[in-house]
Amino acid sequence: MSTPSSVWDAVIIGGGFYGCALAVFLRQNGHHVVILEAGADLMQRASYVNQARIHNGYHYPRSFITAWRSLVNFPRFILDFRECVESSFEKIYAIARRGSKVNAYQFREFCRNIGAPIRPASASIRRLFNADLIEDVYTVREFAFNAVVLRELMRARLARLDVPVQFQAEAHHIAQADANTLRVTLASGETLRAKSVFNCTYAQINTLLHHSGLPLLPMKYEITELALIEPPPELRDLGITVMDGAFFSTMPFPAAGLHSLSHVRYTPHESWADLVNGYRDPYAYIAGLDIQTHATYMIHDAQRYLPVLSKARYVRSLYEVKTVLIKNETDDGRPILCREDYGLKNLYLVMGGKIDNIYDVLKYLQQFAQPIDQDMAEASHDQP
Ligand SMILES: Cc1cc2nc3c(=O)[nH]c(=O)nc-3n(C[C@H](O)[C@H](O)[C@H](O)COP(=O)(O)OP(=O)(O)OC[C@H]3O[C@@H](n4cnc5c(N)ncnc54)[C@H](O)[C@@H]3O)c2cc1C
């Protein structure tokens, strides 16, 4: 364990991918950091319950910046985290004839503009689709990540750097301790002091702010369902996304050896926004729900476009509170959220929006994380 002290350089609240990557980054810069994680292990929430897509831009034809940043971050991510990258499948984007916010020509032009490789899909793949409903089909370069392998990678990196992690350590409240330090009070009553505190709790960012008497951010929450299916043999080596509107994706979910199925209409079960509907604790709320799966609706609708899906076998569903900034509701963009001195000096809020945004977060935080231990910094590399 890295020198525990009465005052940490940084307390990182949340042991998801972002909290872990940030802890590695700060430790490599010589800071003494500790991670507080409410759960029993790292990366059990959104960093596990997600579609596992390593974005390469294609998904965001209506948000140029998000698409372009994905394209820039993709090669870095697949190099830095190569052990968790699943690339042994062919990724297909199909454009719906009706109801899509982009047509095939616009999609091709968009890919050309951002420089994302794309080519017409083979005849055998095209034959899988209902040509009455699908305008065109493309093969692209996009992969998936194995969330369990990614978790073990992060665990190993934290251990190598001697970063302590406290589990079952739910932070409840953050306050100024004195002019230079902040105090984090856990639900258990234990307190820690730090020069900086990073709130990396994704769906729970506002909950911590609420308990600390600080203003809430304009977030939108969706109770989401990711169905896990055993795909028919024809789809086993494919990942398919039908664009761009109330359609669906089915692609490998390597952590479970299955495919995920998500549908823009049926994946969200309900949604709310704190600043519109009033504050709600997202984890407490989802834990109290008795959610009935929408998998049958997902499969029924999706098989209109991809008839072979009728042979898929539903296995189970994963549920999580998806959290986005309200301003991205219309363009579907996923910018990072980074705030410093949020209500309290040296309180940082960090939300990545998607996994590969980690590089944008670290770039933003670089200015606040100057190396304080030169030996450590020199020995470090810039892997998050
Ligand atoms: C349905 C869905 C599909 C998605 N699909 C993709 C995709 O295909 N590709 C992609 O790149 N991104 C995707 N995302 C987004 C991606 O999952 C998130 O951007 C990323 O996982 C967020 O990581 P995080 O560390 O911020 O959050 P989390 O992984 O949720 O980590 C937050 C951690 O904070 C802990 N915590 C919460 N409150 C407290 C507290 N008070 N004290 C201590 N600990 C606390 C939690 O237990 C948790 O471990 C998807 C998200 C969802 C929900």
Short mmCIF file of C-alpha atoms and ligand atoms in Angstrom, two decimals:
data_model
loop_
_atom_site.label_atom_id
_atom_site.label_comp_id
_atom_site.label_asym_id
_atom_site.label_seq_id
_atom_site.Cartn_x
_atom_site.Cartn_y
_atom_site.Cartn_z
CA MET A 1 0.00 0.00 0.00
CA SER A 2 1.37 3.43 -0.95
CA THR A 3 2.35 5.48 2.10
CA PRO A 4 -0.92 5.99 3.93
CA SER A 5 -0.92 9.40 5.49
CA SER A 6 -3.32 11.40 7.57
CA VAL A 7 -3.86 13.58 4.51
CA TRP A 8 -4.01 11.88 1.11
CA ASP A 9 -3.00 13.78 -1.99
CA ALA A 10 -6.20 12.52 -3.55
CA VAL A 11 -9.19 10.46 -2.55
CA ILE A 12 -10.88 8.90 -5.57
CA ILE A 13 -14.49 8.00 -5.01
CA GLY A 14 -15.64 5.19 -7.31
CA GLY A 15 -13.71 2.11 -8.43
CA GLY A 16 -15.16 1.95 -11.94
CA PHE A 17 -12.93 2.17 -14.99
CA TYR A 18 -12.63 5.94 -14.60
CA GLY A 19 -11.72 5.89 -10.91
CA CYS A 20 -9.14 3.14 -11.52
CA ALA A 21 -7.60 4.82 -14.56
CA LEU A 22 -7.43 8.14 -12.76
CA ALA A 23 -5.79 6.53 -9.71
CA VAL A 24 -3.14 4.96 -11.97
CA PHE A 25 -2.54 8.29 -13.68
CA LEU A 26 -2.20 10.25 -10.42
CA ARG A 27 0.01 7.61 -8.80
CA GLN A 28 2.27 7.63 -11.85
CA ASN A 29 2.62 11.35 -11.21
CA GLY A 30 3.73 10.67 -7.66
CA HIS A 31 0.48 11.40 -5.84
CA HIS A 32 -0.57 9.27 -2.88
CA VAL A 33 -4.08 8.20 -3.69
CA VAL A 34 -6.72 5.90 -2.29
CA ILE A 35 -9.84 4.54 -4.04
CA LEU A 36 -13.10 4.29 -2.14
CA GLU A 37 -15.46 1.79 -3.73
CA ALA A 38 -18.99 1.25 -2.43
CA GLY A 39 -19.25 -2.26 -3.87
CA ALA A 40 -17.39 -5.48 -3.16
CA ASP A 41 -15.11 -5.28 -6.21
CA LEU A 42 -13.85 -2.99 -8.94
CA MET A 43 -15.80 -2.25 -12.13
CA GLN A 44 -19.08 -3.97 -11.31
CA ARG A 45 -21.46 -1.22 -12.36
CA ALA A 46 -21.52 0.71 -15.69
CA SER A 47 -17.98 -0.42 -16.48
CA TYR A 48 -19.33 -3.98 -16.67
CA VAL A 49 -22.95 -3.44 -17.66
CA ASN A 50 -22.47 -1.84 -21.05
CA GLN A 51 -22.42 -2.85 -24.66
CA ALA A 52 -18.64 -3.35 -24.67
CA ARG A 53 -18.20 -1.45 -27.92
CA ILE A 54 -14.83 0.16 -28.46
CA HIS A 55 -16.13 3.08 -30.43
CA ASN A 56 -14.42 4.11 -33.62
CA GLY A 57 -16.75 6.93 -34.58
CA TYR A 58 -19.45 5.17 -36.64
CA HIS A 59 -22.08 5.33 -33.94
CA TYR A 60 -22.21 9.12 -33.84
CA PRO A 61 -23.10 10.52 -37.29
CA ARG A 62 -24.99 13.34 -35.55
CA SER A 63 -22.17 14.38 -33.25
CA PHE A 64 -19.04 15.12 -35.24
CA ILE A 65 -16.87 15.85 -32.18
CA THR A 66 -17.78 12.61 -30.41
CA ALA A 67 -17.23 10.63 -33.62
CA TRP A 68 -13.92 12.27 -34.32
CA ARG A 69 -12.63 11.89 -30.74
CA SER A 70 -13.60 8.18 -30.84
CA LEU A 71 -11.60 7.75 -34.00
CA VAL A 72 -8.59 9.49 -32.43
CA ASN A 73 -8.79 7.50 -29.17
CA PHE A 74 -9.50 4.09 -30.73
CA PRO A 75 -5.89 3.18 -31.70
CA ARG A 76 -4.59 4.25 -28.30
CA PHE A 77 -7.17 2.23 -26.44
CA ILE A 78 -6.61 -0.96 -28.41
CA LEU A 79 -2.88 -0.64 -27.83
CA ASP A 80 -2.94 0.28 -24.11
CA PHE A 81 -5.58 -2.32 -23.26
CA ARG A 82 -4.82 -4.89 -25.97
CA GLU A 83 -5.36 -7.84 -23.63
CA CYS A 84 -9.07 -7.04 -23.32
CA VAL A 85 -9.72 -6.30 -26.98
CA GLU A 86 -11.96 -8.72 -28.87
CA SER A 87 -11.40 -8.22 -32.60
CA SER A 88 -12.19 -11.62 -34.00
CA PHE A 89 -15.61 -10.66 -35.34
CA GLU A 90 -16.77 -8.58 -38.29
CA LYS A 91 -18.51 -5.33 -37.40
CA ILE A 92 -21.46 -4.35 -39.57
CA TYR A 93 -23.40 -1.10 -39.72
CA ALA A 94 -26.69 -1.25 -41.63
CA ILE A 95 -28.78 1.79 -42.53
CA ALA A 96 -32.55 1.53 -42.20
CA ARG A 97 -34.61 2.70 -45.18
CA ARG A 98 -37.31 4.36 -43.10
CA GLY A 99 -37.09 6.25 -39.83
CA SER A 100 -33.30 6.67 -39.90
CA LYS A 101 -31.89 10.10 -39.15
CA VAL A 102 -29.16 9.51 -41.74
CA ASN A 103 -29.41 7.76 -45.10
CA ALA A 104 -26.74 5.53 -46.60
CA TYR A 105 -25.21 8.32 -48.65
CA GLN A 106 -24.96 10.60 -45.58
CA PHE A 107 -23.44 7.78 -43.53
CA ARG A 108 -20.78 7.08 -46.18
CA GLU A 109 -20.00 10.80 -46.46
CA PHE A 110 -19.77 11.11 -42.69
CA CYS A 111 -17.32 8.19 -42.52
CA ARG A 112 -15.29 9.69 -45.33
CA ASN A 113 -15.21 13.08 -43.57
CA ILE A 114 -13.91 11.71 -40.29
CA GLY A 115 -11.63 9.21 -42.02
CA ALA A 116 -13.29 6.05 -40.63
CA PRO A 117 -12.69 3.00 -42.85
CA ILE A 118 -15.81 1.52 -44.39
CA ARG A 119 -16.59 -0.86 -47.26
CA PRO A 120 -19.72 -2.49 -48.67
CA ALA A 121 -20.54 -5.70 -46.83
CA SER A 122 -20.20 -9.00 -48.68
CA ALA A 123 -23.19 -10.51 -50.48
CA SER A 124 -23.53 -13.25 -47.87
CA ILE A 125 -23.83 -10.69 -45.09
CA ARG A 126 -26.28 -8.53 -47.07
CA ARG A 127 -28.50 -11.57 -47.55
CA LEU A 128 -29.02 -11.73 -43.78
CA PHE A 129 -30.96 -8.45 -43.89
CA ASN A 130 -34.49 -7.66 -45.06
CA ALA A 131 -33.80 -5.53 -48.15
CA ASP A 132 -37.24 -3.88 -47.89
CA LEU A 133 -36.22 -2.31 -44.59
CA ILE A 134 -32.46 -1.91 -44.97
CA GLU A 135 -31.01 0.53 -47.48
CA ASP A 136 -27.37 -0.51 -47.32
CA VAL A 137 -24.90 -2.59 -45.28
CA TYR A 138 -21.24 -1.85 -44.50
CA THR A 139 -18.30 -3.59 -42.92
CA VAL A 140 -16.35 -1.29 -40.61
CA ARG A 141 -13.42 -1.44 -38.19
CA GLU A 142 -14.76 -1.59 -34.64
CA PHE A 143 -14.07 -4.00 -31.77
CA ALA A 144 -15.42 -5.03 -28.38
CA PHE A 145 -13.74 -5.19 -24.98
CA ASN A 146 -13.90 -7.91 -22.38
CA ALA A 147 -14.91 -6.10 -19.19
CA VAL A 148 -13.62 -8.87 -16.92
CA VAL A 149 -10.19 -8.83 -18.56
CA LEU A 150 -10.17 -5.03 -18.39
CA ARG A 151 -10.98 -5.20 -14.67
CA GLU A 152 -8.09 -7.60 -14.05
CA LEU A 153 -5.76 -5.35 -16.04
CA MET A 154 -6.74 -2.37 -13.90
CA ARG A 155 -6.42 -4.42 -10.71
CA ALA A 156 -2.89 -5.46 -11.71
CA ARG A 157 -1.89 -1.90 -12.57
CA LEU A 158 -3.20 -0.59 -9.26
CA ALA A 159 -1.39 -3.34 -7.37
CA ARG A 160 1.86 -2.69 -9.23
CA LEU A 161 1.66 0.96 -8.22
CA ASP A 162 0.64 0.11 -4.67
CA VAL A 163 -2.64 1.99 -4.83
CA PRO A 164 -4.90 0.99 -1.93
CA VAL A 165 -8.57 0.29 -2.58
CA GLN A 166 -11.15 0.25 0.20
CA PHE A 167 -14.18 -1.87 -0.68
CA GLN A 168 -17.66 -1.54 0.84
CA ALA A 169 -16.58 2.05 1.46
CA GLU A 170 -19.49 4.23 0.40
CA ALA A 171 -18.60 7.91 0.48
CA HIS A 172 -21.51 9.88 1.80
CA HIS A 173 -20.44 13.47 2.22
CA ILE A 174 -17.63 15.81 1.16
CA ALA A 175 -16.82 19.03 3.01
CA GLN A 176 -14.01 21.50 3.50
CA ALA A 177 -11.85 20.35 6.43
CA ASP A 178 -9.62 23.40 6.51
CA ALA A 179 -8.20 25.89 4.03
CA ASN A 180 -6.18 23.23 2.16
CA THR A 181 -7.95 19.94 2.68
CA LEU A 182 -11.26 18.24 2.12
CA ARG A 183 -12.93 15.70 4.37
CA VAL A 184 -14.76 12.66 2.96
CA THR A 185 -17.19 11.02 5.35
CA LEU A 186 -18.18 7.43 4.61
CA ALA A 187 -21.60 5.94 5.25
CA SER A 188 -19.89 3.99 8.06
CA GLY A 189 -18.93 7.28 9.75
CA GLU A 190 -15.20 6.87 9.00
CA THR A 191 -13.52 10.01 7.65
CA LEU A 192 -10.55 10.62 5.33
CA ARG A 193 -8.77 13.85 4.55
CA ALA A 194 -7.26 14.78 1.21
CA LYS A 195 -5.85 17.68 -0.71
CA SER A 196 -8.11 16.74 -3.64
CA VAL A 197 -11.20 14.61 -4.03
CA PHE A 198 -12.38 13.10 -7.31
CA ASN A 199 -16.03 12.13 -7.59
CA CYS A 200 -15.97 9.35 -10.24
CA THR A 201 -19.25 7.71 -9.33
CA TYR A 202 -21.06 8.04 -12.72
CA ALA A 203 -24.77 7.57 -11.90
CA GLN A 204 -24.12 8.61 -8.28
CA ILE A 205 -22.29 11.89 -8.94
CA ASN A 206 -25.36 13.92 -8.00
CA THR A 207 -26.11 11.75 -4.97
CA LEU A 208 -22.78 12.70 -3.42
CA LEU A 209 -23.37 16.34 -4.34
CA HIS A 210 -26.87 16.18 -2.86
CA HIS A 211 -25.60 14.75 0.44
CA SER A 212 -22.86 17.39 0.50
CA GLY A 213 -25.30 20.27 -0.01
CA LEU A 214 -23.80 21.15 -3.40
CA PRO A 215 -25.66 22.06 -6.61
CA LEU A 216 -26.71 19.15 -8.83
CA LEU A 217 -25.57 18.70 -12.40
CA PRO A 218 -28.07 18.53 -15.28
CA MET A 219 -28.04 14.75 -15.76
CA LYS A 220 -30.52 12.43 -17.38
CA TYR A 221 -30.85 8.86 -16.11
CA GLU A 222 -32.22 5.85 -17.92
CA ILE A 223 -32.98 2.48 -16.40
CA THR A 224 -31.44 0.37 -19.15
CA GLU A 225 -31.65 -3.28 -20.09
CA LEU A 226 -28.92 -5.07 -21.93
CA ALA A 227 -30.26 -8.45 -23.04
CA LEU A 228 -27.73 -11.26 -23.38
CA ILE A 229 -28.47 -13.78 -26.09
CA GLU A 230 -26.94 -16.82 -27.63
CA PRO A 231 -26.81 -15.75 -31.26
CA PRO A 232 -27.67 -18.14 -34.10
CA PRO A 233 -24.57 -19.55 -35.86
CA GLU A 234 -24.95 -17.02 -38.71
CA LEU A 235 -24.39 -14.14 -36.27
CA ARG A 236 -21.77 -15.66 -34.02
CA ASP A 237 -18.86 -13.90 -35.70
CA LEU A 238 -20.69 -10.68 -36.43
CA GLY A 239 -21.53 -7.52 -34.52
CA ILE A 240 -24.44 -5.63 -36.08
CA THR A 241 -25.75 -2.13 -35.56
CA VAL A 242 -28.78 -0.82 -37.43
CA MET A 243 -28.76 2.95 -37.69
CA ASP A 244 -29.81 5.68 -36.90
CA GLY A 245 -32.89 5.95 -34.77
CA ALA A 246 -35.15 3.49 -32.94
CA PHE A 247 -33.24 0.44 -34.10
CA PHE A 248 -30.89 -2.05 -32.45
CA SER A 249 -27.42 -3.51 -31.97
CA THR A 250 -26.31 -7.04 -31.35
CA MET A 251 -22.63 -7.69 -30.82
CA PRO A 252 -20.25 -9.86 -28.82
CA PHE A 253 -20.28 -9.37 -25.05
CA PRO A 254 -16.96 -11.08 -24.42
CA ALA A 255 -17.19 -11.03 -20.62
CA ALA A 256 -20.06 -13.55 -20.78
CA GLY A 257 -19.25 -15.33 -24.05
CA LEU A 258 -22.65 -14.20 -25.38
CA HIS A 259 -24.00 -11.42 -27.60
CA SER A 260 -25.65 -8.35 -26.18
CA LEU A 261 -28.87 -7.10 -27.71
CA SER A 262 -29.94 -3.55 -27.14
CA HIS A 263 -32.76 -1.67 -28.78
CA VAL A 264 -33.18 2.09 -28.79
CA ARG A 265 -36.90 1.73 -28.05
CA TYR A 266 -36.85 -1.14 -25.53
CA THR A 267 -33.51 -0.87 -23.74
CA PRO A 268 -34.58 2.19 -21.73
CA HIS A 269 -37.34 1.20 -19.29
CA GLU A 270 -37.82 4.65 -17.80
CA SER A 271 -35.94 7.89 -17.43
CA TRP A 272 -35.78 11.01 -15.32
CA ALA A 273 -33.71 14.14 -14.83
CA ASP A 274 -32.93 15.50 -11.37
CA LEU A 275 -33.37 19.10 -12.33
CA VAL A 276 -36.73 18.43 -14.01
CA ASN A 277 -38.32 15.65 -11.97
CA GLY A 278 -36.61 16.20 -8.63
CA TYR A 279 -33.64 14.44 -7.02
CA ARG A 280 -33.61 10.64 -6.80
CA ASP A 281 -30.80 8.29 -5.67
CA PRO A 282 -30.23 6.20 -8.86
CA TYR A 283 -28.70 3.12 -7.20
CA ALA A 284 -31.38 3.01 -4.50
CA TYR A 285 -34.07 3.50 -7.13
CA ILE A 286 -32.95 0.70 -9.49
CA ALA A 287 -32.36 -1.63 -6.55
CA GLY A 288 -36.01 -1.20 -5.55
CA LEU A 289 -37.44 -1.95 -9.00
CA ASP A 290 -38.96 -5.23 -10.07
CA ILE A 291 -37.97 -4.99 -13.74
CA GLN A 292 -39.71 -7.18 -16.30
CA THR A 293 -37.49 -7.90 -19.29
CA HIS A 294 -38.20 -6.33 -22.68
CA ALA A 295 -36.09 -8.94 -24.47
CA THR A 296 -39.03 -10.44 -26.36
CA TYR A 297 -39.98 -7.03 -27.77
CA MET A 298 -36.36 -6.40 -28.71
CA ILE A 299 -36.04 -9.68 -30.58
CA HIS A 300 -39.43 -9.34 -32.29
CA ASP A 301 -38.72 -5.91 -33.63
CA ALA A 302 -35.08 -6.59 -34.55
CA GLN A 303 -35.92 -9.75 -36.50
CA ARG A 304 -37.95 -7.68 -38.96
CA TYR A 305 -34.61 -6.24 -40.11
CA LEU A 306 -32.48 -9.29 -39.43
CA PRO A 307 -34.78 -12.34 -39.77
CA VAL A 308 -32.19 -14.82 -38.55
CA LEU A 309 -32.47 -13.26 -35.07
CA SER A 310 -35.66 -15.28 -34.60
CA LYS A 311 -33.30 -18.20 -33.86
CA ALA A 312 -31.50 -16.33 -31.04
CA ARG A 313 -31.89 -17.73 -27.52
CA TYR A 314 -32.48 -15.20 -24.77
CA VAL A 315 -30.27 -15.98 -21.76
CA ARG A 316 -30.62 -13.17 -19.22
CA SER A 317 -30.51 -9.39 -18.90
CA LEU A 318 -28.23 -6.93 -17.18
CA TYR A 319 -29.67 -3.68 -15.86
CA GLU A 320 -27.93 -0.41 -15.08
CA VAL A 321 -28.64 3.29 -14.74
CA LYS A 322 -27.28 4.92 -17.87
CA THR A 323 -26.31 8.51 -17.19
CA VAL A 324 -25.92 11.24 -19.80
CA LEU A 325 -25.71 14.98 -19.79
CA ILE A 326 -29.06 16.52 -20.65
CA LYS A 327 -27.53 18.64 -23.38
CA ASN A 328 -26.68 15.50 -25.40
CA GLU A 329 -30.19 14.15 -25.63
CA THR A 330 -30.70 15.27 -29.21
CA ASP A 331 -27.28 14.77 -30.81
CA ASP A 332 -26.48 11.57 -28.87
CA GLY A 333 -22.97 12.99 -28.25
CA ARG A 334 -20.84 11.66 -25.39
CA PRO A 335 -18.48 14.45 -24.33
CA ILE A 336 -16.54 14.12 -21.10
CA LEU A 337 -17.67 15.90 -17.98
CA CYS A 338 -14.79 17.32 -15.96
CA ARG A 339 -15.29 20.03 -13.35
CA GLU A 340 -12.71 21.31 -10.93
CA ASP A 341 -13.34 23.27 -7.73
CA TYR A 342 -16.97 22.23 -7.90
CA GLY A 343 -18.48 24.05 -4.95
CA LEU A 344 -15.39 23.22 -2.88
CA LYS A 345 -11.77 23.95 -3.69
CA ASN A 346 -10.10 20.86 -5.20
CA LEU A 347 -13.28 18.86 -5.56
CA TYR A 348 -13.30 17.35 -9.07
CA LEU A 349 -16.21 15.71 -10.86
CA VAL A 350 -15.34 13.24 -13.61
CA MET A 351 -17.63 11.36 -15.98
CA GLY A 352 -16.34 9.82 -19.18
CA GLY A 353 -19.57 9.00 -21.04
CA LYS A 354 -17.85 6.08 -22.76
CA ILE A 355 -14.79 4.00 -22.09
CA ASP A 356 -12.40 5.39 -24.71
CA ASN A 357 -13.00 8.95 -23.49
CA ILE A 358 -10.46 8.21 -20.77
CA TYR A 359 -7.77 9.92 -22.84
CA ASP A 360 -9.78 13.12 -23.07
CA VAL A 361 -10.31 13.07 -19.29
CA LEU A 362 -6.60 12.54 -18.58
CA LYS A 363 -5.65 15.27 -21.03
CA TYR A 364 -8.01 17.65 -19.28
CA LEU A 365 -6.71 16.71 -15.83
CA GLN A 366 -3.04 16.90 -16.86
CA GLN A 367 -2.98 20.58 -15.95
CA PHE A 368 -4.15 19.83 -12.40
CA ALA A 369 -1.95 16.79 -11.82
CA GLN A 370 1.58 18.06 -12.17
CA PRO A 371 4.07 15.44 -10.99
CA ILE A 372 4.85 15.89 -7.30
CA ASP A 373 7.27 13.00 -7.06
CA GLN A 374 9.88 13.31 -9.78
CA ASP A 375 11.25 9.75 -9.46
CA MET A 376 7.81 8.29 -9.77
CA ALA A 377 6.93 10.53 -12.68
CA GLU A 378 10.11 9.66 -14.55
CA ALA A 379 9.52 5.97 -14.03
CA SER A 380 5.96 6.28 -15.27
CA HIS A 381 4.59 5.78 -18.74
CA ASP A 382 1.44 7.36 -20.03
CA GLN A 383 -0.72 4.25 -19.95
CA PRO A 384 -3.89 4.97 -18.00
C1 LIG B 1 -26.34 0.38 -20.99
C2 LIG B 1 -25.00 1.04 -21.23
C3 LIG B 1 -24.32 0.80 -22.42
C4 LIG B 1 -23.09 1.42 -22.65
N1 LIG B 1 -22.37 1.06 -23.76
C5 LIG B 1 -21.10 1.51 -23.92
C6 LIG B 1 -20.29 1.03 -24.96
O1 LIG B 1 -20.69 0.16 -25.74
N2 LIG B 1 -19.03 1.54 -25.09
C7 LIG B 1 -18.54 2.49 -24.22
O2 LIG B 1 -17.39 2.92 -24.39
N3 LIG B 1 -19.29 2.95 -23.20
C8 LIG B 1 -20.55 2.47 -23.01
N4 LIG B 1 -21.30 2.90 -21.95
C9 LIG B 1 -20.75 3.92 -21.06
C10 LIG B 1 -19.70 3.32 -20.10
O3 LIG B 1 -20.20 2.16 -19.54
C11 LIG B 1 -19.39 4.36 -19.02
O4 LIG B 1 -18.95 5.55 -19.62
C12 LIG B 1 -18.27 3.92 -18.09
O5 LIG B 1 -18.40 2.58 -17.72
C13 LIG B 1 -18.31 4.79 -16.87
O6 LIG B 1 -17.29 4.37 -15.99
P1 LIG B 1 -17.26 4.96 -14.54
O7 LIG B 1 -16.07 4.46 -13.87
O8 LIG B 1 -17.46 6.44 -14.62
O9 LIG B 1 -18.63 4.41 -13.88
P2 LIG B 1 -18.92 3.03 -13.11
O10 LIG B 1 -18.30 1.89 -13.75
O11 LIG B 1 -20.40 3.00 -12.87
O12 LIG B 1 -18.17 3.26 -11.75
C14 LIG B 1 -18.67 4.06 -10.71
C15 LIG B 1 -18.25 3.37 -9.42
O13 LIG B 1 -18.54 4.22 -8.35
C16 LIG B 1 -18.99 3.41 -7.26
N5 LIG B 1 -19.74 4.29 -6.37
C17 LIG B 1 -20.92 4.91 -6.60
N6 LIG B 1 -21.25 5.69 -5.56
C18 LIG B 1 -20.25 5.58 -4.66
C19 LIG B 1 -20.02 6.16 -3.39
N7 LIG B 1 -20.89 7.02 -2.84
N8 LIG B 1 -18.89 5.82 -2.72
C20 LIG B 1 -17.98 4.96 -3.27
N9 LIG B 1 -18.17 4.38 -4.47
C21 LIG B 1 -19.28 4.70 -5.17
C22 LIG B 1 -19.81 2.34 -7.93
O14 LIG B 1 -19.99 1.23 -7.10
C23 LIG B 1 -19.01 2.07 -9.18
O15 LIG B 1 -18.08 1.03 -9.01
C24 LIG B 1 -22.54 2.30 -21.69
C25 LIG B 1 -23.23 2.54 -20.49
C26 LIG B 1 -24.42 1.90 -20.24
C27 LIG B 1 -25.09 2.10 -18.91
#
